[in-house]
PDB file of C-alpha atoms and ligand atoms in Angstrom:
ATOM      1  CA  MET A   1       0.108   0.228   0.052  1.00  0.00           C
ATOM      2  CA  ARG A   2       1.002   3.439  -0.840  1.00  0.00           C
ATOM      3  CA  ILE A   3      -0.943   7.016  -1.097  1.00  0.00           C
ATOM      4  CA  ALA A   4       0.747   9.402  -3.703  1.00  0.00           C
ATOM      5  CA  VAL A   5      -0.380  13.198  -1.576  1.00  0.00           C
ATOM      6  CA  LEU A   6      -0.392  16.451  -4.114  1.00  0.00           C
ATOM      7  CA  ALA A   7       2.224  18.467  -2.905  1.00  0.00           C
ATOM      8  CA  LEU A   8       2.506  21.324  -5.365  1.00  0.00           C
ATOM      9  CA  GLN A   9       0.994  23.908  -1.840  1.00  0.00           C
ATOM     10  CA  GLY A  10      -0.801  24.047   0.823  1.00  0.00           C
ATOM     11  CA  ALA A  11      -0.414  21.467   4.015  1.00  0.00           C
ATOM     12  CA  PHE A  12       0.459  18.153   2.845  1.00  0.00           C
ATOM     13  CA  ILE A  13       2.978  17.268   4.898  1.00  0.00           C
ATOM     14  CA  GLU A  14       0.818  17.126   7.645  1.00  0.00           C
ATOM     15  CA  HIS A  15      -1.075  14.430   4.974  1.00  0.00           C
ATOM     16  CA  GLU A  16       2.104  12.309   5.273  1.00  0.00           C
ATOM     17  CA  LYS A  17       3.147  12.527   8.590  1.00  0.00           C
ATOM     18  CA  MET A  18      -1.021  10.593   9.702  1.00  0.00           C
ATOM     19  CA  LEU A  19      -0.300   8.612   6.781  1.00  0.00           C
ATOM     20  CA  SER A  20       3.035   7.343   8.298  1.00  0.00           C
ATOM     21  CA  LYS A  21       1.320   7.080  11.967  1.00  0.00           C
ATOM     22  CA  LEU A  22      -0.687   4.666  10.780  1.00  0.00           C
ATOM     23  CA  GLY A  23       2.379   2.851   8.726  1.00  0.00           C
ATOM     24  CA  ILE A  24       1.158   3.877   5.771  1.00  0.00           C
ATOM     25  CA  ALA A  25       4.357   4.845   3.086  1.00  0.00           C
ATOM     26  CA  SER A  26       3.187   7.752   1.361  1.00  0.00           C
ATOM     27  CA  PHE A  27       5.423   9.981  -1.188  1.00  0.00           C
ATOM     28  CA  GLU A  28       4.635  13.443  -3.181  1.00  0.00           C
ATOM     29  CA  ILE A  29       3.266  14.124  -6.844  1.00  0.00           C
ATOM     30  CA  ARG A  30       4.980  16.971  -7.321  1.00  0.00           C
ATOM     31  CA  GLN A  31       5.731  17.091 -11.375  1.00  0.00           C
ATOM     32  CA  LYS A  32       4.227  15.122 -14.148  1.00  0.00           C
ATOM     33  CA  LYS A  33       6.769  11.749 -13.993  1.00  0.00           C
ATOM     34  CA  ASP A  34       5.690  11.505  -9.903  1.00  0.00           C
ATOM     35  CA  LEU A  35       2.774   9.659 -11.167  1.00  0.00           C
ATOM     36  CA  LEU A  36       4.834   6.864 -12.835  1.00  0.00           C
ATOM     37  CA  HIS A  37       5.019   5.687  -9.777  1.00  0.00           C
ATOM     38  CA  SER A  38       2.399   2.895  -8.989  1.00  0.00           C
ATOM     39  CA  PHE A  39       0.140   4.406  -6.583  1.00  0.00           C
ATOM     40  CA  ASP A  40      -3.166   3.148  -3.945  1.00  0.00           C
ATOM     41  CA  GLY A  41      -4.847   6.770  -3.229  1.00  0.00           C
ATOM     42  CA  LEU A  42      -4.063   9.700  -4.052  1.00  0.00           C
ATOM     43  CA  ILE A  43      -4.643  13.262  -1.828  1.00  0.00           C
ATOM     44  CA  ILE A  44      -5.124  16.742  -2.313  1.00  0.00           C
ATOM     45  CA  PRO A  45      -4.577  18.654   0.558  1.00  0.00           C
ATOM     46  CA  GLY A  46      -6.054  22.043   1.645  1.00  0.00           C
ATOM     47  CA  GLY A  47      -4.957  24.855   0.689  1.00  0.00           C
ATOM     48  CA  GLU A  48      -6.202  27.391  -1.766  1.00  0.00           C
ATOM     49  CA  SER A  49      -7.703  25.771  -4.945  1.00  0.00           C
ATOM     50  CA  SER A  50      -7.453  28.512  -6.875  1.00  0.00           C
ATOM     51  CA  VAL A  51      -3.492  28.640  -6.359  1.00  0.00           C
ATOM     52  CA  GLN A  52      -3.339  24.454  -6.558  1.00  0.00           C
ATOM     53  CA  GLY A  53      -5.991  24.448  -9.206  1.00  0.00           C
ATOM     54  CA  LYS A  54      -3.256  27.448 -11.429  1.00  0.00           C
ATOM     55  CA  LEU A  55       0.102  24.430 -10.762  1.00  0.00           C
ATOM     56  CA  LEU A  56      -2.086  21.741 -11.121  1.00  0.00           C
ATOM     57  CA  LYS A  57      -2.962  23.209 -15.587  1.00  0.00           C
ATOM     58  CA  GLU A  58       1.303  24.975 -15.530  1.00  0.00           C
ATOM     59  CA  LEU A  59       2.899  21.635 -14.921  1.00  0.00           C
ATOM     60  CA  GLU A  60       0.779  19.336 -16.660  1.00  0.00           C
ATOM     61  CA  LEU A  61      -0.821  17.267 -14.343  1.00  0.00           C
ATOM     62  CA  PHE A  62      -4.629  18.302 -14.636  1.00  0.00           C
ATOM     63  CA  GLU A  63      -5.875  16.053 -17.250  1.00  0.00           C
ATOM     64  CA  PRO A  64      -3.697  13.101 -15.625  1.00  0.00           C
ATOM     65  CA  ILE A  65      -5.075  13.523 -12.747  1.00  0.00           C
ATOM     66  CA  ARG A  66      -8.699  13.936 -13.564  1.00  0.00           C
ATOM     67  CA  LYS A  67      -8.217  11.006 -15.300  1.00  0.00           C
ATOM     68  CA  LEU A  68      -7.188   8.452 -12.231  1.00  0.00           C
ATOM     69  CA  ILE A  69     -10.332   9.739 -10.848  1.00  0.00           C
ATOM     70  CA  THR A  70     -12.851   9.048 -13.253  1.00  0.00           C
ATOM     71  CA  GLU A  71     -10.548   5.664 -14.057  1.00  0.00           C
ATOM     72  CA  LYS A  72     -11.592   5.434 -10.124  1.00  0.00           C
ATOM     73  CA  VAL A  73      -8.703   5.793  -8.197  1.00  0.00           C
ATOM     74  CA  PRO A  74      -9.906   6.860  -4.732  1.00  0.00           C
ATOM     75  CA  ILE A  75      -8.790   9.988  -4.079  1.00  0.00           C
ATOM     76  CA  PHE A  76      -8.998  12.060  -1.189  1.00  0.00           C
ATOM     77  CA  GLY A  77      -9.509  16.308  -0.957  1.00  0.00           C
ATOM     78  CA  THR A  78      -9.137  18.182   1.974  1.00  0.00           C
ATOM     79  CA  CYS A  79     -10.872  21.221   2.162  1.00  0.00           C
ATOM     80  CA  ALA A  80      -9.397  23.376  -0.852  1.00  0.00           C
ATOM     81  CA  GLY A  81      -8.829  19.690  -1.832  1.00  0.00           C
ATOM     82  CA  LEU A  82     -13.327  19.400  -1.934  1.00  0.00           C
ATOM     83  CA  LEU A  83     -13.112  22.829  -3.736  1.00  0.00           C
ATOM     84  CA  LEU A  84     -11.222  21.086  -6.956  1.00  0.00           C
ATOM     85  CA  LEU A  85     -13.235  18.027  -7.427  1.00  0.00           C
ATOM     86  CA  SER A  86     -16.933  19.994  -6.542  1.00  0.00           C
ATOM     87  CA  LYS A  87     -18.345  20.385 -10.219  1.00  0.00           C
ATOM     88  CA  GLN A  88     -20.144  23.139  -9.455  1.00  0.00           C
ATOM     89  CA  ILE A  89     -18.624  26.113  -6.509  1.00  0.00           C
ATOM     90  CA  GLU A  90     -21.553  28.272  -6.340  1.00  0.00           C
ATOM     91  CA  ASN A  91     -19.853  31.429  -5.612  1.00  0.00           C
ATOM     92  CA  ASP A  92     -17.138  30.522  -7.358  1.00  0.00           C
ATOM     93  CA  GLY A  93     -17.522  31.024 -11.240  1.00  0.00           C
ATOM     94  CA  ARG A  94     -14.001  28.391 -11.860  1.00  0.00           C
ATOM     95  CA  VAL A  95     -14.724  25.151 -11.472  1.00  0.00           C
ATOM     96  CA  TYR A  96     -11.154  22.520 -11.782  1.00  0.00           C
ATOM     97  CA  LEU A  97     -11.363  18.448 -11.839  1.00  0.00           C
ATOM     98  CA  ALA A  98     -14.734  18.373 -11.640  1.00  0.00           C
ATOM     99  CA  THR A  99     -15.206  15.672 -10.504  1.00  0.00           C
ATOM    100  CA  MET A 100     -17.858  14.938  -7.242  1.00  0.00           C
ATOM    101  CA  ASP A 101     -21.711  15.748  -8.423  1.00  0.00           C
ATOM    102  CA  ILE A 102     -21.534  18.245  -4.974  1.00  0.00           C
ATOM    103  CA  THR A 103     -22.421  21.938  -4.883  1.00  0.00           C
ATOM    104  CA  ALA A 104     -19.542  23.855  -2.298  1.00  0.00           C
ATOM    105  CA  VAL A 105     -19.676  27.494  -1.298  1.00  0.00           C
ATOM    106  CA  ARG A 106     -16.151  28.587  -1.383  1.00  0.00           C
ATOM    107  CA  ASN A 107     -14.808  30.734   1.530  1.00  0.00           C
ATOM    108  CA  ALA A 108     -18.277  30.355   3.633  1.00  0.00           C
ATOM    109  CA  TYR A 109     -17.860  30.658   7.281  1.00  0.00           C
ATOM    110  CA  GLY A 110     -17.081  34.417   6.990  1.00  0.00           C
ATOM    111  CA  ARG A 111     -14.302  36.482   8.210  1.00  0.00           C
ATOM    112  CA  GLN A 112     -15.305  36.233  12.023  1.00  0.00           C
ATOM    113  CA  LEU A 113     -15.491  32.428  11.638  1.00  0.00           C
ATOM    114  CA  GLY A 114     -12.823  32.176   9.110  1.00  0.00           C
ATOM    115  CA  SER A 115     -11.389  29.636  10.944  1.00  0.00           C
ATOM    116  CA  PHE A 116     -12.510  27.095  13.743  1.00  0.00           C
ATOM    117  CA  TYR A 117     -12.332  23.763  15.992  1.00  0.00           C
ATOM    118  CA  THR A 118     -15.667  21.475  16.525  1.00  0.00           C
ATOM    119  CA  ALA A 119     -16.035  17.719  17.572  1.00  0.00           C
ATOM    120  CA  GLU A 120     -19.047  15.700  15.489  1.00  0.00           C
ATOM    121  CA  SER A 121     -20.135  12.532  14.600  1.00  0.00           C
ATOM    122  CA  PHE A 122     -18.372  11.508  11.067  1.00  0.00           C
ATOM    123  CA  GLY A 123     -20.333   8.226   9.365  1.00  0.00           C
ATOM    124  CA  THR A 124     -20.685   5.858  11.759  1.00  0.00           C
ATOM    125  CA  MET A 125     -17.184   6.097  13.518  1.00  0.00           C
ATOM    126  CA  GLY A 126     -18.027   8.807  16.458  1.00  0.00           C
ATOM    127  CA  LYS A 127     -17.467  11.873  16.919  1.00  0.00           C
ATOM    128  CA  ILE A 128     -13.870  13.601  16.206  1.00  0.00           C
ATOM    129  CA  PRO A 129     -11.845  16.262  15.935  1.00  0.00           C
ATOM    130  CA  MET A 130     -12.680  18.852  13.025  1.00  0.00           C
ATOM    131  CA  THR A 131     -10.270  22.353  12.627  1.00  0.00           C
ATOM    132  CA  PHE A 132     -11.766  24.789   9.763  1.00  0.00           C
ATOM    133  CA  ILE A 133      -9.542  27.026   8.254  1.00  0.00           C
ATOM    134  CA  ARG A 134     -11.146  29.694   5.655  1.00  0.00           C
ATOM    135  CA  ALA A 135     -12.973  26.963   4.945  1.00  0.00           C
ATOM    136  CA  PRO A 136     -16.200  25.613   2.671  1.00  0.00           C
ATOM    137  CA  TYR A 137     -18.997  23.899   2.770  1.00  0.00           C
ATOM    138  CA  ILE A 138     -21.370  21.866   0.467  1.00  0.00           C
ATOM    139  CA  LYS A 139     -24.647  22.562   0.073  1.00  0.00           C
ATOM    140  CA  ASP A 140     -25.609  19.966  -2.563  1.00  0.00           C
ATOM    141  CA  VAL A 141     -24.960  16.261  -3.398  1.00  0.00           C
ATOM    142  CA  SER A 142     -26.416  14.272  -6.410  1.00  0.00           C
ATOM    143  CA  ASP A 143     -28.375  10.471  -5.124  1.00  0.00           C
ATOM    144  CA  SER A 144     -24.959   8.713  -5.611  1.00  0.00           C
ATOM    145  CA  VAL A 145     -23.126  10.977  -2.833  1.00  0.00           C
ATOM    146  CA  VAL A 146     -23.118   9.545   0.925  1.00  0.00           C
ATOM    147  CA  ILE A 147     -23.039  12.391   3.584  1.00  0.00           C
ATOM    148  CA  LEU A 148     -20.538  11.395   6.261  1.00  0.00           C
ATOM    149  CA  ALA A 149     -20.718  14.463   8.645  1.00  0.00           C
ATOM    150  CA  THR A 150     -22.773  18.050   8.571  1.00  0.00           C
ATOM    151  CA  VAL A 151     -21.843  20.777  11.490  1.00  0.00           C
ATOM    152  CA  ASN A 152     -24.697  23.049  12.100  1.00  0.00           C
ATOM    153  CA  SER A 153     -26.960  21.893   9.132  1.00  0.00           C
ATOM    154  CA  LYS A 154     -23.810  21.788   6.898  1.00  0.00           C
ATOM    155  CA  ILE A 155     -22.506  19.252   4.699  1.00  0.00           C
ATOM    156  CA  VAL A 156     -19.066  19.315   5.652  1.00  0.00           C
ATOM    157  CA  ALA A 157     -18.131  15.915   4.853  1.00  0.00           C
ATOM    158  CA  ALA A 158     -18.902  13.192   1.968  1.00  0.00           C
ATOM    159  CA  ARG A 159     -18.275  10.199  -0.493  1.00  0.00           C
ATOM    160  CA  GLN A 160     -19.476   8.874  -3.759  1.00  0.00           C
ATOM    161  CA  GLY A 161     -17.135   5.644  -4.688  1.00  0.00           C
ATOM    162  CA  ASN A 162     -13.665   6.476  -4.953  1.00  0.00           C
ATOM    163  CA  GLN A 163     -13.984   9.968  -3.593  1.00  0.00           C
ATOM    164  CA  LEU A 164     -14.041  10.777  -0.291  1.00  0.00           C
ATOM    165  CA  VAL A 165     -13.937  15.107   0.672  1.00  0.00           C
ATOM    166  CA  THR A 166     -13.712  17.154   3.806  1.00  0.00           C
ATOM    167  CA  ALA A 167     -14.271  20.547   3.943  1.00  0.00           C
ATOM    168  CA  PHE A 168     -12.356  20.239   7.699  1.00  0.00           C
ATOM    169  CA  HIS A 169      -8.430  18.989   8.023  1.00  0.00           C
ATOM    170  CA  PRO A 170      -8.281  16.194   9.813  1.00  0.00           C
ATOM    171  CA  GLU A 171      -4.764  15.982   9.062  1.00  0.00           C
ATOM    172  CA  LEU A 172      -4.486  19.565  11.928  1.00  0.00           C
ATOM    173  CA  ASN A 173      -5.507  16.602  15.126  1.00  0.00           C
ATOM    174  CA  ASP A 174      -4.156  13.376  16.126  1.00  0.00           C
ATOM    175  CA  ASP A 175      -6.998  11.721  15.704  1.00  0.00           C
ATOM    176  CA  LEU A 176      -6.359   9.345  12.576  1.00  0.00           C
ATOM    177  CA  THR A 177     -10.268   7.841  12.023  1.00  0.00           C
ATOM    178  CA  VAL A 178     -10.789   9.675   8.725  1.00  0.00           C
ATOM    179  CA  HIS A 179      -7.451   8.929   7.101  1.00  0.00           C
ATOM    180  CA  ARG A 180      -7.889   5.341   8.531  1.00  0.00           C
ATOM    181  CA  TYR A 181     -11.347   5.543   6.614  1.00  0.00           C
ATOM    182  CA  PHE A 182     -10.017   6.529   3.559  1.00  0.00           C
ATOM    183  CA  ILE A 183      -7.075   3.790   3.721  1.00  0.00           C
ATOM    184  CA  LYS A 184      -9.868   0.848   3.598  1.00  0.00           C
ATOM    185  CA  ILE A 185     -11.296   2.153   0.752  1.00  0.00           C
ATOM    186  CA  CYS A 186      -8.235   2.373  -1.375  1.00  0.00           C
ATOM    187  CA  GLY A 187      -6.927  -1.397   0.336  1.00  0.00           C
ATOM    188  CA  GLY A 188     -10.378  -2.975   0.272  1.00  0.00           C
ATOM    189  CA  GLU A 189     -11.234  -4.682   3.650  1.00  0.00           C
ATOM    190  CA  GLN A 190      -9.062  -7.073   4.181  1.00  0.00           C
ATOM    191  CA  LEU A 191      -6.673  -4.426   5.599  1.00  0.00           C
ATOM    192  CA  ASN A 192      -9.040  -3.607   8.482  1.00  0.00           C
ATOM    193  CA  ARG A 193      -7.214  -6.288  10.478  1.00  0.00           C
ATOM    194  CA  ILE A 194      -3.972  -4.210   9.965  1.00  0.00           C
ATOM    195  CA  ILE A 195      -5.422  -0.909  11.047  1.00  0.00           C
ATOM    196  CA  ASP A 196      -7.951  -0.666  12.934  1.00  0.00           C
TER     197      ASP A 196
HETATM  198  N1  LIG B 201     -10.360  28.878   1.442  1.00  0.00           N
HETATM  199  C1  LIG B 201      -9.178  27.846   0.617  1.00  0.00           C
HETATM  200  C2  LIG B 201     -10.100  28.197  -0.964  1.00  0.00           C
HETATM  201  O1  LIG B 201     -10.261  28.856  -1.068  1.00  0.00           O
HETATM  202  C3  LIG B 201      -9.143  26.811   0.793  1.00  0.00           C
HETATM  203  C4  LIG B 201      -8.485  27.033   2.693  1.00  0.00           C
HETATM  204  C5  LIG B 201      -8.213  25.731   3.503  1.00  0.00           C
HETATM  205  O2  LIG B 201      -7.636  24.805   2.556  1.00  0.00           O
HETATM  206  N2  LIG B 201      -8.136  25.549   4.578  1.00  0.00           N
HETATM  207  O3  LIG B 201      -9.179  27.977  -1.608  1.00  0.00           O
END
């Protein structure tokens, strides 16, 4: 099992640390040739969606990554990563990879509440810590999207097949629930014994 982490901008090192705590090997995608390595899943970190979107295009990573997602390679987008995967961003004319049937709202909590911390349920996996930094939320999902978490009635985590997104940053807290869940998507249920 090896997980690729998109390392163009933002909080990618924190994801690598979470994976290493789970005993999972990772490597960074910084340029096109990095995609030649084999891997079981890809993480798109938080940061700035517009910057990451621009760099993905400039570095010619955009189309190959989009293709991998449509070929069902497991993908986990946090915060800006969620925006990059959204088919629609309500308050931003741009879309990026646009592979997931969700409508997001960017910088959705206003200036006062730009960053905050809470704890809420994640799927059936109990309450987990959630750190939000100038975060989006998900306003709308299609029928094939499973809602995994809400905060104040706003959707903050969801899954559609191979695609998992969180509006919060699980890599900024010690709790490994979300990464463990992603690893299960990447490796199938046979990995359960190792990482439970
Ligand atoms: N506000 C950022 C954006 O629009 C996302 C913030 C984050 O990833 N923490 O891309």
